[in-house]
């Protein structure tokens, strides 16, 4: 049911103690048919709307709503409304050219026509209901060859981001990789795994996803269980990764070297990719094939070299051979294997090559939102 705030009979402002529902969009229309359609879309987005039959009686309602849906029938009456972002004008007649002028008059961000824009509008309403702000910086990590250390780096990045106080989610995109929860020492921690989400479709609540996942080292992790392999389709990857990104902060995705529909979908949502390449000629040759496939989808792919570095094959030469920009290099890290086996995940100590690289990379990437200062 739509909600209308109780107002003081003297001032028209909300009564003291009246509560606004966080994330409730405001619908302004006197068109009952349009109102029914917009309430239906709000319900589909999981949002309870505020309704004003005509211009809101007090300015607080107009300014406080995270999203305002204005029926074109009320656009003229709102010409003097205070300008604010998040106003959408809902039209009915595609042939009405004056609707664009009326949208400018009320400072609308967009003009939408139903039913064509229903799916887009449901997503916007759901964003408002979830309080979505800036999407997460999403980093993909892939190995140039098997055993390159991509999963180790992915874990170190996530652990470092979480240690800095950022909301962090680590997504295991490789069903054959053994499970990142094992690398983090949490294979027995309760929570959903990929097989539980294999049938996900449409919009998934970011908050519900985060709450349902295992929590390890101050981050959320989506990994695999120990059962039979389950195929994850592109739709499930789109829904789950989209929900993770809407929560903001940092999302790290550990990617397989092969490309299927789900991996292509994941790559399409990644801001920057890191290709981990050991300093070996055979690894560089293998990484070149991986880079050519990944680079068809991911615009920003950078190389991370892993030592030891033999004579004549340094980071600059590997980057030249792969025709990729450099994100950094990882010298050998003493005691890493022993630390992981004792239950300390990669990067947890906050020192050593992995931790230093992760901190510097994230600092640059977050500052430039997906572009790393090389």
Coordinates of C-alpha atoms in Angstrom, one line a residue:
X1 CA 0.0 0.0 0.0
X2 CA 1.2 3.6 -0.7
X3 CA 2.0 5.7 2.3
X4 CA 1.1 9.4 2.9
X5 CA 2.9 11.1 5.8
X6 CA 0.6 12.5 8.5
X7 CA 0.9 16.3 8.4
X8 CA 0.3 19.0 11.0
X9 CA -3.0 20.7 10.4
X10 CA -1.4 24.1 11.2
X11 CA 1.7 24.0 9.0
X12 CA 1.3 21.2 6.5
X13 CA 4.7 19.9 7.5
X14 CA 5.1 16.3 8.9
X15 CA 4.0 15.9 12.5
X16 CA 6.8 15.5 15.0
X17 CA 7.5 11.8 15.3
X18 CA 6.2 10.9 11.8
X19 CA 8.7 8.6 10.2
X20 CA 9.6 8.5 6.5
X21 CA 10.5 5.2 5.1
X22 CA 14.1 5.2 3.9
X23 CA 14.4 4.7 0.2
X24 CA 10.6 5.3 -0.5
X25 CA 10.2 7.0 -3.9
X26 CA 7.6 9.8 -4.2
X27 CA 4.9 9.4 -6.9
X28 CA 3.2 12.7 -8.0
X29 CA 0.2 12.2 -10.2
X30 CA -3.6 12.5 -10.3
X31 CA -3.9 9.9 -13.1
X32 CA -5.3 6.8 -11.3
X33 CA -4.3 4.5 -14.2
X34 CA -0.7 5.8 -14.2
X35 CA -0.7 5.5 -10.4
X36 CA -1.7 1.9 -10.5
X37 CA 1.1 1.2 -13.0
X38 CA 3.8 3.0 -10.9
X39 CA 2.7 1.3 -7.7
X40 CA 2.9 -2.1 -9.5
X41 CA 6.5 -1.2 -10.6
X42 CA 7.4 -0.1 -7.0
X43 CA 6.1 -3.4 -5.7
X44 CA 8.2 -5.3 -8.3
X45 CA 11.2 -3.4 -7.0
X46 CA 10.5 -4.1 -3.4
X47 CA 9.8 -0.5 -2.6
X48 CA 6.9 1.1 -0.7
X49 CA 6.0 4.4 -2.3
X50 CA 4.8 7.7 -1.0
X51 CA 2.0 9.2 -3.1
X52 CA 1.0 12.8 -3.6
X53 CA -2.2 13.4 -5.5
X54 CA -0.9 16.6 -7.2
X55 CA 2.0 18.8 -6.0
X56 CA 3.2 17.8 -2.5
X57 CA 1.6 19.9 0.2
X58 CA 4.9 20.7 1.8
X59 CA 8.4 21.1 0.4
X60 CA 10.1 18.5 2.7
X61 CA 8.4 15.6 0.8
X62 CA 9.7 16.7 -2.5
X63 CA 13.3 17.2 -1.3
X64 CA 13.6 14.2 1.0
X65 CA 12.5 11.4 -1.4
X66 CA 15.5 9.6 -3.1
X67 CA 13.5 9.4 -6.3
X68 CA 10.5 11.3 -7.6
X69 CA 8.2 9.9 -10.3
X70 CA 6.1 12.7 -11.8
X71 CA 3.2 11.9 -14.0
X72 CA 3.0 14.2 -17.0
X73 CA -0.5 15.3 -15.9
X74 CA 1.2 17.2 -12.9
X75 CA 4.2 18.6 -14.7
X76 CA 2.7 22.0 -15.4
X77 CA 1.8 22.4 -11.7
X78 CA 5.4 21.6 -10.7
X79 CA 7.1 24.2 -12.8
X80 CA 8.0 26.3 -9.7
X81 CA 9.2 23.3 -7.7
X82 CA 12.7 23.5 -6.3
X83 CA 15.3 21.9 -8.6
X84 CA 16.7 18.6 -7.4
X85 CA 18.3 15.5 -8.9
X86 CA 16.4 12.2 -9.2
X87 CA 13.2 13.5 -10.9
X88 CA 11.7 11.3 -13.6
X89 CA 8.9 12.5 -15.8
X90 CA 6.5 9.7 -16.9
X91 CA 4.8 10.3 -20.2
X92 CA 2.2 8.3 -22.1
X93 CA 2.2 9.8 -25.6
X94 CA 5.3 9.1 -27.6
X95 CA 4.2 11.6 -30.2
X96 CA 3.9 14.5 -27.8
X97 CA 7.0 16.6 -28.6
X98 CA 6.2 19.2 -25.8
X99 CA 6.8 16.6 -23.1
X100 CA 10.6 17.3 -23.4
X101 CA 9.9 21.0 -22.8
X102 CA 7.9 20.2 -19.7
X103 CA 10.7 17.9 -18.5
X104 CA 13.1 20.9 -18.7
X105 CA 10.6 23.1 -16.9
X106 CA 10.6 20.8 -13.8
X107 CA 14.3 19.8 -14.0
X108 CA 13.7 16.2 -14.8
X109 CA 16.7 13.9 -15.3
X110 CA 14.8 11.6 -17.8
X111 CA 11.5 11.3 -19.7
X112 CA 10.2 7.8 -19.6
X113 CA 7.3 6.2 -21.5
X114 CA 5.4 3.2 -20.2
X115 CA 5.4 0.3 -20.8
X116 CA 8.6 0.5 -22.8
X117 CA 10.8 1.8 -19.9
X118 CA 9.3 -0.5 -17.2
X119 CA 12.4 -2.7 -16.7
X120 CA 14.7 0.3 -16.5
X121 CA 12.4 2.1 -14.1
X122 CA 12.1 -0.9 -11.8
X123 CA 15.9 -1.0 -11.5
X124 CA 16.0 2.8 -10.7
X125 CA 13.3 2.4 -8.0
X126 CA 15.2 -0.6 -6.5
X127 CA 18.4 1.4 -6.5
X128 CA 16.6 4.1 -4.5
X129 CA 15.1 1.6 -2.1
X130 CA 18.5 0.1 -1.5
X131 CA 20.2 3.5 -1.0
X132 CA 22.5 2.8 -3.9
X133 CA 25.3 5.3 -4.2
X134 CA 28.6 4.9 -6.2
X135 CA 29.0 1.3 -7.4
X136 CA 31.9 -0.8 -6.2
X137 CA 35.4 -0.7 -7.7
X138 CA 35.4 -4.1 -9.4
X139 CA 38.8 -5.8 -10.0
X140 CA 39.2 -9.0 -11.9
X141 CA 42.3 -11.2 -11.4
X142 CA 43.2 -13.9 -13.9
X143 CA 46.3 -16.1 -14.2
X144 CA 48.5 -16.1 -17.3
X145 CA 48.9 -19.9 -16.8
X146 CA 47.9 -22.4 -14.2
X147 CA 49.5 -21.8 -10.8
X148 CA 50.4 -18.2 -11.6
X149 CA 49.1 -17.0 -8.2
X150 CA 45.9 -15.2 -9.4
X151 CA 43.8 -16.6 -6.5
X152 CA 46.5 -15.6 -4.0
X153 CA 46.5 -12.1 -5.4
X154 CA 42.7 -11.9 -5.4
X155 CA 42.6 -12.9 -1.8
X156 CA 45.3 -10.4 -0.8
X157 CA 43.5 -7.5 -2.6
X158 CA 40.2 -8.4 -0.8
X159 CA 41.9 -8.7 2.6
X160 CA 43.7 -5.4 2.1
X161 CA 40.5 -3.6 1.0
X162 CA 38.7 -4.9 4.1
X163 CA 41.5 -4.0 6.4
X164 CA 41.2 -0.4 5.2
X165 CA 37.6 -0.4 6.4
X166 CA 36.0 -0.6 3.0
X167 CA 32.9 -2.8 2.3
X168 CA 34.5 -5.8 0.4
X169 CA 33.3 -8.8 -1.4
X170 CA 35.5 -11.6 -2.9
X171 CA 33.8 -13.5 -5.7
X172 CA 35.2 -16.9 -6.8
X173 CA 34.6 -17.1 -10.5
X174 CA 36.5 -20.3 -11.1
X175 CA 34.6 -23.5 -10.2
X176 CA 37.7 -25.6 -10.8
X177 CA 40.0 -23.5 -8.6
X178 CA 39.5 -25.4 -5.3
X179 CA 37.5 -22.7 -3.5
X180 CA 38.7 -19.3 -2.2
X181 CA 37.0 -20.0 1.1
X182 CA 39.6 -22.8 1.6
X183 CA 42.4 -20.3 1.0
X184 CA 40.9 -18.0 3.5
X185 CA 40.4 -20.8 6.0
X186 CA 36.6 -20.7 6.0
X187 CA 35.4 -23.7 4.2
X188 CA 33.2 -24.6 7.2
X189 CA 31.8 -21.2 7.8
X190 CA 28.0 -21.2 7.1
X191 CA 26.5 -19.1 4.3
X192 CA 25.4 -19.4 0.7
X193 CA 27.7 -20.7 -2.0
X194 CA 27.5 -20.5 -5.8
X195 CA 25.3 -23.6 -6.1
X196 CA 22.7 -21.9 -4.0
X197 CA 22.6 -19.0 -6.4
X198 CA 22.9 -20.8 -9.7
X199 CA 19.3 -20.2 -10.6
X200 CA 19.3 -16.5 -9.7
X201 CA 17.6 -14.3 -12.3
X202 CA 16.6 -10.7 -12.5
X203 CA 17.5 -8.2 -9.8
X204 CA 19.0 -9.6 -6.6
X205 CA 19.1 -7.4 -3.4
X206 CA 22.6 -6.4 -2.7
X207 CA 21.9 -6.2 1.1
X208 CA 20.3 -9.6 1.1
X209 CA 23.2 -11.1 -0.8
X210 CA 25.8 -9.6 1.5
X211 CA 24.0 -10.9 4.6
X212 CA 23.6 -14.4 3.2
X213 CA 27.3 -15.0 2.4
X214 CA 30.1 -16.3 4.6
X215 CA 31.9 -13.6 6.5
X216 CA 35.7 -14.0 6.8
X217 CA 38.4 -11.5 7.8
X218 CA 35.9 -8.6 7.6
X219 CA 34.8 -9.4 4.1
X220 CA 32.0 -11.3 2.4
X221 CA 33.0 -14.2 0.1
X222 CA 31.1 -16.0 -2.6
X223 CA 32.8 -19.3 -3.3
X224 CA 32.0 -22.9 -4.2
X225 CA 31.0 -25.9 -2.0
X226 CA 32.7 -29.3 -2.0
X227 CA 29.9 -31.0 -4.0
X228 CA 29.5 -31.7 -7.7
X229 CA 30.4 -28.9 -10.1
X230 CA 27.4 -26.7 -11.0
X231 CA 27.2 -24.6 -14.1
X232 CA 26.6 -20.9 -13.5
X233 CA 24.9 -19.2 -16.4
X234 CA 25.3 -15.6 -17.6
X235 CA 22.0 -14.5 -16.1
X236 CA 23.0 -15.7 -12.6
X237 CA 26.4 -14.0 -12.9
X238 CA 24.8 -10.8 -14.1
X239 CA 22.3 -10.8 -11.2
X240 CA 24.7 -11.7 -8.5
X241 CA 27.7 -9.5 -9.6
X242 CA 25.3 -6.6 -10.2
X243 CA 24.0 -6.9 -6.7
X244 CA 27.5 -7.0 -5.3
X245 CA 28.6 -3.9 -7.2
X246 CA 25.6 -1.9 -6.1
X247 CA 26.7 -2.3 -2.4
X248 CA 29.7 -0.1 -3.2
X249 CA 33.2 -0.5 -1.8
X250 CA 35.4 -3.0 -3.5
X251 CA 34.5 -6.3 -5.3
X252 CA 37.4 -8.7 -6.3
X253 CA 36.6 -11.4 -8.8
X254 CA 39.0 -14.4 -9.2
X255 CA 38.6 -15.4 -12.9
X256 CA 39.3 -18.7 -14.8
X257 CA 41.4 -18.6 -17.9
X258 CA 38.7 -20.1 -20.1
X259 CA 35.8 -17.9 -21.4
X260 CA 32.2 -19.1 -21.2
X261 CA 29.0 -17.0 -21.1
X262 CA 29.3 -16.4 -17.4
X263 CA 32.9 -15.3 -17.5
X264 CA 32.1 -12.9 -20.4
X265 CA 29.3 -11.4 -18.3
X266 CA 31.7 -11.0 -15.3
X267 CA 34.3 -9.4 -17.5
X268 CA 31.7 -6.9 -18.8
X269 CA 31.1 -5.7 -15.2
X270 CA 34.8 -5.4 -14.2
X271 CA 36.5 -2.0 -14.1
X272 CA 40.1 -3.2 -14.3
X273 CA 41.7 -6.6 -14.8
X274 CA 45.0 -7.9 -13.6
X275 CA 46.8 -10.6 -15.5
X276 CA 49.3 -12.4 -13.2
X277 CA 52.3 -13.7 -15.2
X278 CA 55.3 -15.6 -13.7
X279 CA 58.6 -14.4 -15.2
X280 CA 59.0 -17.4 -17.5
X281 CA 59.0 -17.6 -21.3
X282 CA 56.4 -20.4 -21.4
X283 CA 54.2 -18.5 -19.0
X284 CA 54.4 -15.4 -21.1
X285 CA 53.4 -17.4 -24.2
X286 CA 50.4 -18.8 -22.4
X287 CA 49.5 -15.4 -21.0
X288 CA 49.5 -13.9 -24.5
X289 CA 46.6 -16.3 -25.4
X290 CA 44.7 -15.5 -22.2
X291 CA 45.2 -11.8 -22.8
X292 CA 43.9 -11.9 -26.4
X293 CA 40.7 -13.6 -25.2
X294 CA 40.1 -11.5 -22.1
X295 CA 41.0 -8.3 -23.9
X296 CA 38.1 -8.8 -26.4
X297 CA 35.7 -8.0 -23.5
X298 CA 37.7 -6.2 -20.8
X299 CA 38.9 -2.8 -21.9
X300 CA 41.4 -2.2 -19.1
X301 CA 43.7 -5.2 -18.6
X302 CA 47.1 -4.8 -16.9
X303 CA 49.9 -7.2 -16.2
X304 CA 51.3 -8.1 -12.8
X305 CA 54.6 -10.0 -13.0
X306 CA 55.6 -12.5 -10.5
X307 CA 59.3 -13.2 -9.6
X308 CA 61.9 -14.5 -9.4
X309 CA 63.1 -12.7 -12.5
X310 CA 65.7 -14.5 -14.7
X311 CA 68.3 -12.5 -16.5
X312 CA 66.8 -10.7 -19.5
X313 CA 63.1 -11.2 -18.6
X314 CA 62.0 -8.4 -16.4
X315 CA 58.7 -6.7 -16.0
X316 CA 59.2 -4.2 -18.8
X317 CA 60.1 -6.9 -21.3
X318 CA 57.1 -9.1 -20.3
X319 CA 54.8 -6.1 -20.7
X320 CA 56.3 -5.4 -24.1
X321 CA 55.8 -9.0 -25.2
X322 CA 52.2 -9.0 -24.0
X323 CA 51.4 -5.4 -25.3
X324 CA 49.9 -4.5 -21.9
X325 CA 50.5 -1.8 -19.4
X326 CA 52.1 -2.7 -16.1
X327 CA 50.2 -2.7 -12.8
X328 CA 53.2 -3.8 -10.8
X329 CA 55.4 -6.8 -9.9
X330 CA 55.4 -9.3 -7.1
X331 CA 58.8 -10.5 -5.9
X332 CA 58.9 -13.9 -4.1
X333 CA 57.3 -13.7 -0.6
X334 CA 59.1 -15.6 2.1
X335 CA 56.9 -17.6 4.4
X336 CA 53.7 -17.1 2.4
X337 CA 52.9 -20.8 2.0
X338 CA 53.5 -21.5 5.7
X339 CA 51.4 -18.5 6.7
X340 CA 48.4 -19.7 4.6
X341 CA 48.7 -23.2 6.0
X342 CA 48.6 -21.8 9.5
X343 CA 45.3 -20.0 8.7
X344 CA 46.6 -16.5 7.8
X345 CA 45.2 -15.5 4.4
X346 CA 47.4 -13.8 1.8
X347 CA 48.1 -10.2 2.6
X348 CA 46.7 -10.5 6.2
X349 CA 49.9 -9.4 7.9
X350 CA 49.9 -6.0 6.1
X351 CA 53.5 -6.4 5.1
X352 CA 55.5 -8.1 2.3
X353 CA 55.2 -7.8 -1.5
X354 CA 51.6 -8.9 -1.7
X355 CA 50.3 -6.5 0.9
X356 CA 52.4 -3.6 -0.4
X357 CA 51.2 -4.2 -4.0
X358 CA 47.6 -4.5 -3.0
X359 CA 47.6 -1.4 -0.9
X360 CA 49.3 0.7 -3.6
X361 CA 47.1 -0.7 -6.4
X362 CA 43.8 -0.1 -4.5
X363 CA 44.8 3.4 -3.5
X364 CA 45.5 4.4 -7.1
X365 CA 42.5 2.5 -8.5
X366 CA 40.0 4.0 -6.0
X367 CA 41.4 7.4 -6.6
X368 CA 40.9 7.2 -10.3
X369 CA 37.9 4.8 -10.2
X370 CA 39.0 2.0 -12.3
X371 CA 42.1 3.5 -13.9
X372 CA 45.4 2.7 -12.3
X373 CA 48.2 5.2 -12.3
X374 CA 51.0 3.3 -14.0

